[in-house]
Short mmCIF file of C-alpha atoms in Angstrom, two decimals:
data_model
loop_
_atom_site.label_atom_id
_atom_site.label_comp_id
_atom_site.label_asym_id
_atom_site.label_seq_id
_atom_site.Cartn_x
_atom_site.Cartn_y
_atom_site.Cartn_z
CA UNK A 1 -0.02 -0.04 0.06
CA UNK A 2 1.34 3.36 -0.91
CA UNK A 3 1.86 6.24 1.54
CA UNK A 4 -0.70 8.29 -0.22
CA UNK A 5 -3.40 5.60 0.09
CA UNK A 6 -2.61 5.07 3.70
CA UNK A 7 -3.11 8.91 4.24
CA UNK A 8 -6.37 8.96 2.32
CA UNK A 9 -7.66 6.03 4.59
CA UNK A 10 -7.35 8.34 7.50
CA UNK A 11 -9.34 11.23 5.99
CA UNK A 12 -12.66 12.04 7.51
CA UNK A 13 -15.50 10.65 5.67
CA UNK A 14 -17.71 13.02 3.76
CA UNK A 15 -21.11 13.76 4.95
CA UNK A 16 -24.11 12.44 2.88
CA UNK A 17 -26.36 14.98 4.56
CA UNK A 18 -27.30 17.96 2.48
CA UNK A 19 -29.49 19.97 5.17
CA UNK A 20 -29.07 20.59 8.84
CA UNK A 21 -31.44 18.06 10.22
CA UNK A 22 -29.95 15.25 8.26
CA UNK A 23 -26.53 16.49 9.45
CA UNK A 24 -27.71 16.15 13.08
CA UNK A 25 -28.91 12.56 12.32
CA UNK A 26 -25.50 11.59 10.75
CA UNK A 27 -23.59 13.08 13.67
CA UNK A 28 -25.69 11.12 16.14
CA UNK A 29 -25.14 7.94 14.08
CA UNK A 30 -21.38 8.51 13.86
CA UNK A 31 -21.19 9.47 17.54
CA UNK A 32 -19.47 12.65 16.24
CA UNK A 33 -19.40 16.03 18.01
CA UNK A 34 -21.17 18.89 16.20
CA UNK A 35 -22.47 22.41 16.68
CA UNK A 36 -25.95 23.46 15.73
CA UNK A 37 -25.65 27.13 14.48
CA UNK A 38 -29.03 28.96 14.43
CA UNK A 39 -29.93 32.53 13.26
CA UNK A 40 -32.16 33.54 16.10
CA UNK A 41 -32.52 37.34 15.56
CA UNK A 42 -32.11 39.68 12.66
CA UNK A 43 -32.27 43.48 12.24
CA UNK A 44 -32.17 45.26 8.92
CA UNK A 45 -30.85 43.69 5.72
CA UNK A 46 -29.43 40.09 6.43
CA UNK A 47 -28.53 37.09 4.28
CA UNK A 48 -31.00 34.74 5.83
CA UNK A 49 -34.08 34.91 8.02
CA UNK A 50 -34.44 33.82 11.69
CA UNK A 51 -34.62 29.93 11.99
CA UNK A 52 -31.89 29.48 9.44
CA UNK A 53 -29.42 26.64 10.66
CA UNK A 54 -26.40 24.82 9.81
CA UNK A 55 -24.32 22.01 11.39
CA UNK A 56 -20.60 22.23 11.89
CA UNK A 57 -18.34 19.37 12.85
CA UNK A 58 -14.45 19.50 13.13
CA UNK A 59 -14.04 18.80 9.42
CA UNK A 60 -17.34 19.46 7.63
CA UNK A 61 -20.26 21.89 7.59
CA UNK A 62 -23.78 21.18 6.46
CA UNK A 63 -26.39 23.75 5.18
CA UNK A 64 -25.89 27.53 5.37
CA UNK A 65 -26.83 30.54 7.48
CA UNK A 66 -26.09 32.90 4.61
CA UNK A 67 -22.43 32.42 3.37
CA UNK A 68 -19.75 34.99 3.14
CA UNK A 69 -17.62 36.25 6.10
CA UNK A 70 -20.44 35.73 8.47
CA UNK A 71 -20.54 31.96 7.79
CA UNK A 72 -16.78 31.72 7.84
CA UNK A 73 -16.58 33.30 11.26
CA UNK A 74 -19.55 31.19 12.51
CA UNK A 75 -17.89 28.04 11.39
CA UNK A 76 -14.53 28.99 12.92
CA UNK A 77 -16.23 29.91 16.15
CA UNK A 78 -18.16 26.64 16.23
CA UNK A 79 -14.96 24.73 15.89
CA UNK A 80 -13.34 26.58 18.78
CA UNK A 81 -16.24 25.53 20.88
CA UNK A 82 -15.84 21.96 19.74
CA UNK A 83 -12.09 21.94 20.54
CA UNK A 84 -13.00 22.73 24.18
CA UNK A 85 -14.80 19.42 24.36
CA UNK A 86 -17.56 20.88 26.53
CA UNK A 87 -21.35 20.97 25.87
CA UNK A 88 -22.60 24.48 25.95
CA UNK A 89 -24.88 27.07 24.46
CA UNK A 90 -23.62 30.47 23.37
CA UNK A 91 -25.19 33.53 21.75
CA UNK A 92 -23.09 35.86 19.69
CA UNK A 93 -24.12 39.11 17.85
CA UNK A 94 -22.69 39.85 14.33
CA UNK A 95 -22.99 43.42 12.97
CA UNK A 96 -22.93 43.00 9.08
CA UNK A 97 -20.61 45.96 8.48
CA UNK A 98 -17.21 46.51 7.00
CA UNK A 99 -15.51 45.10 10.11
CA UNK A 100 -16.89 41.64 9.17
CA UNK A 101 -16.33 42.23 5.44
CA UNK A 102 -19.99 42.42 4.65
CA UNK A 103 -22.06 45.39 3.52
CA UNK A 104 -25.57 44.34 4.21
CA UNK A 105 -25.88 46.95 6.95
CA UNK A 106 -28.01 44.74 9.23
CA UNK A 107 -27.23 42.65 12.34
CA UNK A 108 -27.63 39.01 13.19
CA UNK A 109 -27.75 37.06 16.45
CA UNK A 110 -26.48 33.48 16.11
CA UNK A 111 -26.92 30.67 18.70
CA UNK A 112 -24.37 27.98 19.04
CA UNK A 113 -25.46 24.76 20.60
CA UNK A 114 -22.45 22.45 21.11
CA UNK A 115 -23.66 18.84 21.19
CA UNK A 116 -22.37 15.14 21.37
CA UNK A 117 -18.96 16.07 22.37
CA UNK A 118 -18.11 13.43 24.97
CA UNK A 119 -17.65 10.49 22.60
CA UNK A 120 -14.80 8.05 23.52
CA UNK A 121 -12.45 7.30 20.76
CA UNK A 122 -11.39 3.58 20.55
CA UNK A 123 -8.69 2.30 18.23
CA UNK A 124 -9.01 -1.42 17.46
CA UNK A 125 -5.89 -3.05 15.81
CA UNK A 126 -6.58 -6.23 14.02
CA UNK A 127 -9.50 -7.51 11.84
CA UNK A 128 -9.51 -11.20 12.84
CA UNK A 129 -12.26 -13.29 14.41
CA UNK A 130 -12.28 -11.61 17.83
CA UNK A 131 -12.33 -8.15 16.30
CA UNK A 132 -15.16 -8.96 14.02
CA UNK A 133 -17.14 -10.25 16.97
CA UNK A 134 -16.14 -7.14 19.10
CA UNK A 135 -16.74 -4.31 16.74
CA UNK A 136 -20.48 -4.75 16.38
CA UNK A 137 -20.94 -4.86 20.12
CA UNK A 138 -18.86 -1.77 20.81
CA UNK A 139 -20.43 0.12 17.88
CA UNK A 140 -23.69 0.08 19.91
CA UNK A 141 -22.22 2.21 22.57
CA UNK A 142 -21.51 5.89 22.72
CA UNK A 143 -18.10 5.80 21.15
CA UNK A 144 -16.21 6.37 17.95
CA UNK A 145 -14.13 3.45 16.56
CA UNK A 146 -11.12 3.48 14.31
CA UNK A 147 -10.64 -0.14 13.02
CA UNK A 148 -7.18 -0.77 11.78
CA UNK A 149 -5.46 -3.59 9.72
CA UNK A 150 -3.23 -4.02 6.80
CA UNK A 151 -5.48 -6.45 5.08
CA UNK A 152 -8.42 -4.75 3.48
CA UNK A 153 -10.17 -7.99 2.29
CA UNK A 154 -10.80 -8.94 5.96
CA UNK A 155 -13.16 -5.96 6.71
CA UNK A 156 -16.97 -6.42 6.35
CA UNK A 157 -18.39 -4.85 3.19
CA UNK A 158 -20.59 -2.52 5.27
CA UNK A 159 -19.74 -0.91 8.75
CA UNK A 160 -21.65 0.95 11.37
CA UNK A 161 -21.71 4.60 10.89
CA UNK A 162 -19.47 5.20 13.98
CA UNK A 163 -16.91 2.86 12.84
CA UNK A 164 -13.97 4.14 10.51
CA UNK A 165 -11.85 1.67 8.55
CA UNK A 166 -8.19 2.31 8.30
CA UNK A 167 -6.05 0.06 6.00
CA UNK A 168 -2.40 0.68 6.66
CA UNK A 169 0.51 -1.42 5.70
CA UNK A 170 2.32 -0.75 9.01
CA UNK A 171 -0.53 -0.48 11.55
CA UNK A 172 1.81 0.63 14.26
CA UNK A 173 2.36 3.79 12.52
CA UNK A 174 -1.30 4.70 13.13
CA UNK A 175 -0.58 5.16 16.95
CA UNK A 176 0.87 8.70 16.29
CA UNK A 177 -2.27 9.74 14.62
CA UNK A 178 -4.51 9.00 17.47
CA UNK A 179 -6.46 11.57 19.35
CA UNK A 180 -5.41 12.26 22.99
CA UNK A 181 -7.19 9.98 25.47
CA UNK A 182 -7.84 7.41 22.83
CA UNK A 183 -8.32 3.79 24.07
CA UNK A 184 -6.41 1.09 22.22
CA UNK A 185 -7.44 -2.58 21.82
CA UNK A 186 -4.78 -4.64 20.27
CA UNK A 187 -5.88 -7.93 18.67
CA UNK A 188 -3.66 -8.58 15.66
CA UNK A 189 -2.63 -11.91 14.22
CA UNK A 190 1.09 -11.31 14.89
CA UNK A 191 2.75 -11.09 18.16
CA UNK A 192 5.66 -8.97 16.97
CA UNK A 193 3.08 -6.65 15.56
CA UNK A 194 1.23 -6.49 18.82
CA UNK A 195 4.42 -5.69 20.51
CA UNK A 196 5.26 -2.86 18.11
CA UNK A 197 1.89 -1.33 18.53
CA UNK A 198 2.13 -1.59 22.36
CA UNK A 199 5.60 -0.03 22.49
CA UNK A 200 4.49 2.93 20.33
CA UNK A 201 1.41 3.45 22.40
CA UNK A 202 3.34 3.23 25.68
CA UNK A 203 5.69 6.18 24.34
CA UNK A 204 2.37 8.23 24.14
CA UNK A 205 1.54 9.52 27.72
CA UNK A 206 -1.87 10.88 26.35
CA UNK A 207 -3.21 7.36 25.61
CA UNK A 208 -4.48 6.06 29.05
CA UNK A 209 -5.60 2.68 28.18
CA UNK A 210 -3.59 0.06 26.07
CA UNK A 211 -5.45 -3.19 26.08
CA UNK A 212 -3.53 -6.27 24.58
CA UNK A 213 -5.09 -9.78 24.00
CA UNK A 214 -3.02 -12.78 24.90
CA UNK A 215 -2.14 -15.33 27.57
CA UNK A 216 -0.59 -14.67 30.96
CA UNK A 217 2.65 -15.98 29.52
CA UNK A 218 2.49 -13.58 26.66
CA UNK A 219 1.77 -10.72 29.02
CA UNK A 220 4.67 -11.51 31.32
CA UNK A 221 7.08 -11.76 28.17
CA UNK A 222 5.85 -8.41 26.93
CA UNK A 223 6.20 -6.65 30.17
CA UNK A 224 9.73 -8.13 30.70
CA UNK A 225 10.71 -6.96 27.27
CA UNK A 226 9.25 -3.51 27.81
CA UNK A 227 10.93 -3.15 31.21
CA UNK A 228 14.21 -4.08 29.60
CA UNK A 229 13.66 -1.35 27.03
CA UNK A 230 13.30 1.16 29.71
CA UNK A 231 9.54 1.68 30.37
CA UNK A 232 8.87 2.37 33.96
CA UNK A 233 5.86 1.79 36.23
CA UNK A 234 4.12 4.98 35.01
CA UNK A 235 4.12 3.73 31.51
CA UNK A 236 3.25 0.15 32.35
CA UNK A 237 0.23 1.18 34.55
CA UNK A 238 -1.46 2.08 31.11
CA UNK A 239 -1.05 -1.51 29.75
CA UNK A 240 -3.85 -3.88 30.51
CA UNK A 241 -2.95 -7.44 29.42
CA UNK A 242 -4.57 -9.74 29.15
CA UNK A 243 -7.34 -7.54 28.20
CA UNK A 244 -10.97 -8.36 29.19
CA UNK A 245 -13.10 -9.19 32.20
CA UNK A 246 -11.65 -12.40 33.83
CA UNK A 247 -15.04 -13.26 35.41
CA UNK A 248 -16.25 -14.05 31.89
CA UNK A 249 -14.80 -17.44 30.86
CA UNK A 250 -14.32 -19.08 27.31
CA UNK A 251 -12.00 -18.77 24.49
CA UNK A 252 -14.33 -18.59 21.57
CA UNK A 253 -14.17 -15.19 19.65
CA UNK A 254 -17.58 -14.15 20.82
CA UNK A 255 -16.76 -15.23 24.42
CA UNK A 256 -13.52 -13.03 24.30
CA UNK A 257 -15.45 -10.15 22.58
CA UNK A 258 -18.02 -10.15 25.46
CA UNK A 259 -15.21 -10.13 27.94
CA UNK A 260 -13.46 -7.27 26.39
CA UNK A 261 -16.90 -5.29 25.80
CA UNK A 262 -17.63 -5.82 29.67
CA UNK A 263 -14.30 -4.20 30.66
CA UNK A 264 -14.80 -1.33 28.20
CA UNK A 265 -18.41 -0.72 29.39
CA UNK A 266 -17.12 -0.56 32.92
CA UNK A 267 -14.71 2.15 31.99
CA UNK A 268 -17.21 4.09 30.01
CA UNK A 269 -19.41 4.21 33.23
CA UNK A 270 -16.63 5.64 35.43
CA UNK A 271 -17.82 8.84 36.80
CA UNK A 272 -14.83 11.00 35.65
CA UNK A 273 -13.84 11.63 32.04
CA UNK A 274 -11.37 9.36 30.25
CA UNK A 275 -7.86 9.74 30.96
CA UNK A 276 -8.38 11.05 34.45
CA UNK A 277 -7.09 9.86 37.70
CA UNK A 278 -9.94 7.23 38.15
CA UNK A 279 -9.60 5.69 34.81
CA UNK A 280 -5.84 5.24 35.42
CA UNK A 281 -6.37 3.82 38.95
CA UNK A 282 -8.31 0.78 37.73
CA UNK A 283 -5.47 0.01 35.22
CA UNK A 284 -2.93 0.58 37.97
CA UNK A 285 -4.60 -1.94 40.23
CA UNK A 286 -4.67 -4.50 37.35
CA UNK A 287 -1.01 -3.72 36.69
CA UNK A 288 -0.01 -3.85 40.36
CA UNK A 289 -1.70 -7.29 40.71
CA UNK A 290 0.28 -8.53 37.57
CA UNK A 291 3.47 -6.99 39.11
CA UNK A 292 2.86 -8.75 42.45
CA UNK A 293 2.29 -11.95 40.61
CA UNK A 294 5.61 -11.58 38.86
CA UNK A 295 7.32 -10.80 42.07
CA UNK A 296 5.80 -13.78 43.83
CA UNK A 297 7.04 -15.93 40.87
CA UNK A 298 10.53 -14.51 41.10
CA UNK A 299 10.62 -15.22 44.94
CA UNK A 300 9.39 -18.66 44.39
CA UNK A 301 12.09 -19.37 41.80
CA UNK A 302 14.63 -17.91 44.19
CA UNK A 303 13.36 -20.31 46.95
CA UNK A 304 13.40 -23.41 44.68
CA UNK A 305 17.03 -22.51 43.65
CA UNK A 306 18.10 -22.14 47.40
CA UNK A 307 16.20 -25.39 48.18
CA UNK A 308 18.04 -27.18 45.21
CA UNK A 309 21.44 -25.96 46.40
CA UNK A 310 20.62 -27.11 49.90
CA UNK A 311 19.58 -30.54 48.74
CA UNK A 312 22.79 -30.78 46.75
CA UNK A 313 24.89 -29.85 49.66
CA UNK A 314 23.16 -32.42 51.94
CA UNK A 315 23.68 -35.14 49.30
CA UNK A 316 27.29 -34.07 49.06
CA UNK A 317 27.73 -34.41 52.87
CA UNK A 318 26.11 -37.96 52.75
CA UNK A 319 28.65 -39.08 50.20
CA UNK A 320 31.40 -37.84 52.30
#
């Protein structure tokens, strides 16, 4: 796959909507934040009448409140509100004078309603059996999903509106393009690829949850290697491996998918926003348990070695 193709796969999908109410419906289906911009008052000569509306997202705008500098400024202002990540309602007055680059001579009051902004972004790496069982479950939640794999033929022909397919020859390179506070679920077919994605993710402090599928043995090997590479406890607290709710048994793809979904749902229902101290504490507890288990295993091995040496010493004494 060429670099150009990889970049185009990350580009935001165009809106099908052609008017503001279709735009709202599409944003809701995608779980994408948007601002409903409404002309609520006019005086004198104005481009549009009260009640005119448009929808603005981080990358698109749908419908119009009159065009020109008024609309350009309204779009820029709407995106500033979106960038703050807070739902709010703001009223702004525009004199349509030379200061705005318009000569209508009237005035417009515009209401900005910022909506749907608290949608968690989840990046799922791998399009194998578990991922195919997992994505339809998570897509029913208030989340945005980036589904990433190098093999385009593995993706279903149709995807939910809030799932964005990314085909990339080197999936680990997608980590640097993720939004802050994105959660990762790593489910690829290749342990080496799993490791590269994990390593790249732990280099980004803004990614609070790095979930990795695998056995306890795989988890121990990865943590040992990451520790040798210089990752400290602060980084490793963000790694959750094996990912999933251990109270849910089974190894079938749907069983593993339900286990992972349960863990994700639990995190979504935490009282504080993603990436905050509460979110990290749950991961820290899990990491701490893994760390205690590794320490216990290490001490057990030491005791076994001491016991073996003592037995050897006793045997030598008996021979003498």
